[in-house]
């Protein structure tokens, strides 16, 4: 699930893809004569989609004269507003407007996302004409999907018999009912559940940047779930685990929906694991082991994205369900529900915890660690740089290296304005050096500005408070992967046990297995 403002479709997530969107063509198909009444009239727009390639929007139009601006407005479910893509200047005086959204990079939209577009023509006086909307769902059309409707869950699968769909629908509807009942919400709008039979197709659907070992993923904003379930896994524990797990995320999102503040990731994942698998022996062993050697991650390190390395990734789930288990054991199920539901009012974490559990987050964490008999977790992450050596005889305070961005000019600097006399050769070198440095600085600023302006669809709409601001390079890896609720997948379809977690999950390993970085960089990357 992507974090968002009120029901907000993660535009930030879009941004990474739309940075790559190519405005392929705006064709002139003959300039029309002046229309009788209105200088701009729209025909019926159309849209088509091809998985992994493109979504094409076409709009018949009659425009007399030369508009000042023509743009397409594209929106996705729950977005706070459309993305606006201007057409190249002077390119839109014809009778057909075409916009091709490049989906080849696959980095931003998962299948089942519906895009709605309309065109806007603006004349020199600022008068605007808005065309009719057209919607198109981005489908994974590589497969012929079978569909089975349950009460709420709509299962889609392409391999395996009817029994697979029936089982998934049953598990899904039961899970929805249980979670909705627990959290006191009503779920009646359909939830689409897509079952992929092989890992490559599954990962292609989720897009690049999908984390290793991910076997399921929930996108509550489009009420869509994805899971990797092979047809022969119909009787394996995995299907009993992944279906309720992902559906719990959808119900959780409904229960906490607010425009201000989202609960910590560990609470969301902890509930999903608790309701699907419980705090089982494998997770207990894992958490106890980490508690014993001081390698537990602090809960605030699990408030955002989970770590990427496999052992820490699994441990993150273990700690999450361990913490949720403690809340239920000590404070009771009602307190857990109260805690989760209080987020709907947009309260802070401390306020939510105090009201439901009688202690703030730090207090809860301390109690949880004491309960586990854990050594205090080692705090990793950015460390302040050490201060440099002090000059001999220096008696002032040790300088803060953070502010030492440049040396001040030495007394008698040769480039002081108004200095009398001719500059020496050394002066000239310094002067030229300063000019060159200045030009380089200007060029760097210009490059930054150009880069910022380039992705027209990647307008800096930072609705995702946790993922986007920490990604200064919008063209880099898509940020939304940090915020989708994923479930790690064991390699044999069963819930992970300690041996598996130690073993490296060969089948589920990604094409590029990460090399565990040397300590201390092997730590959570939570955003
Ligand atoms: Zn999850």
Short mmCIF file of C-alpha atoms in Angstrom, two decimals, residues 1 45 101 106 115 157 169 209 211 241 303 332 360 397-398 401 423 429 461 490 502 505:
data_model
loop_
_atom_site.label_atom_id
_atom_site.label_comp_id
_atom_site.label_asym_id
_atom_site.label_seq_id
_atom_site.Cartn_x
_atom_site.Cartn_y
_atom_site.Cartn_z
CA UNK A 1 0.00 0.00 0.00
CA UNK A 45 -12.02 10.22 -26.83
CA UNK A 101 2.19 6.91 -21.91
CA UNK A 106 7.04 -0.71 -15.72
CA UNK A 115 -6.14 6.02 -15.60
CA UNK A 157 -5.97 -16.52 -11.97
CA UNK A 169 -12.25 -16.77 -2.74
CA UNK A 209 12.53 -2.59 -7.64
CA UNK A 211 12.04 -6.60 -3.15
CA UNK A 241 -1.08 -17.29 4.69
CA UNK A 303 8.25 2.57 11.21
CA UNK A 332 -5.89 -7.24 25.24
CA UNK A 360 4.10 6.21 24.68
CA UNK A 397 35.25 24.88 21.24
CA UNK A 398 35.73 22.02 18.86
CA UNK A 401 32.20 19.77 11.11
CA UNK A 423 47.13 41.81 -9.48
CA UNK A 429 45.37 32.37 -11.34
CA UNK A 461 3.53 16.36 -5.60
CA UNK A 490 9.01 -18.77 1.86
CA UNK A 502 18.79 -19.44 7.92
CA UNK A 505 15.66 -19.38 0.20
#
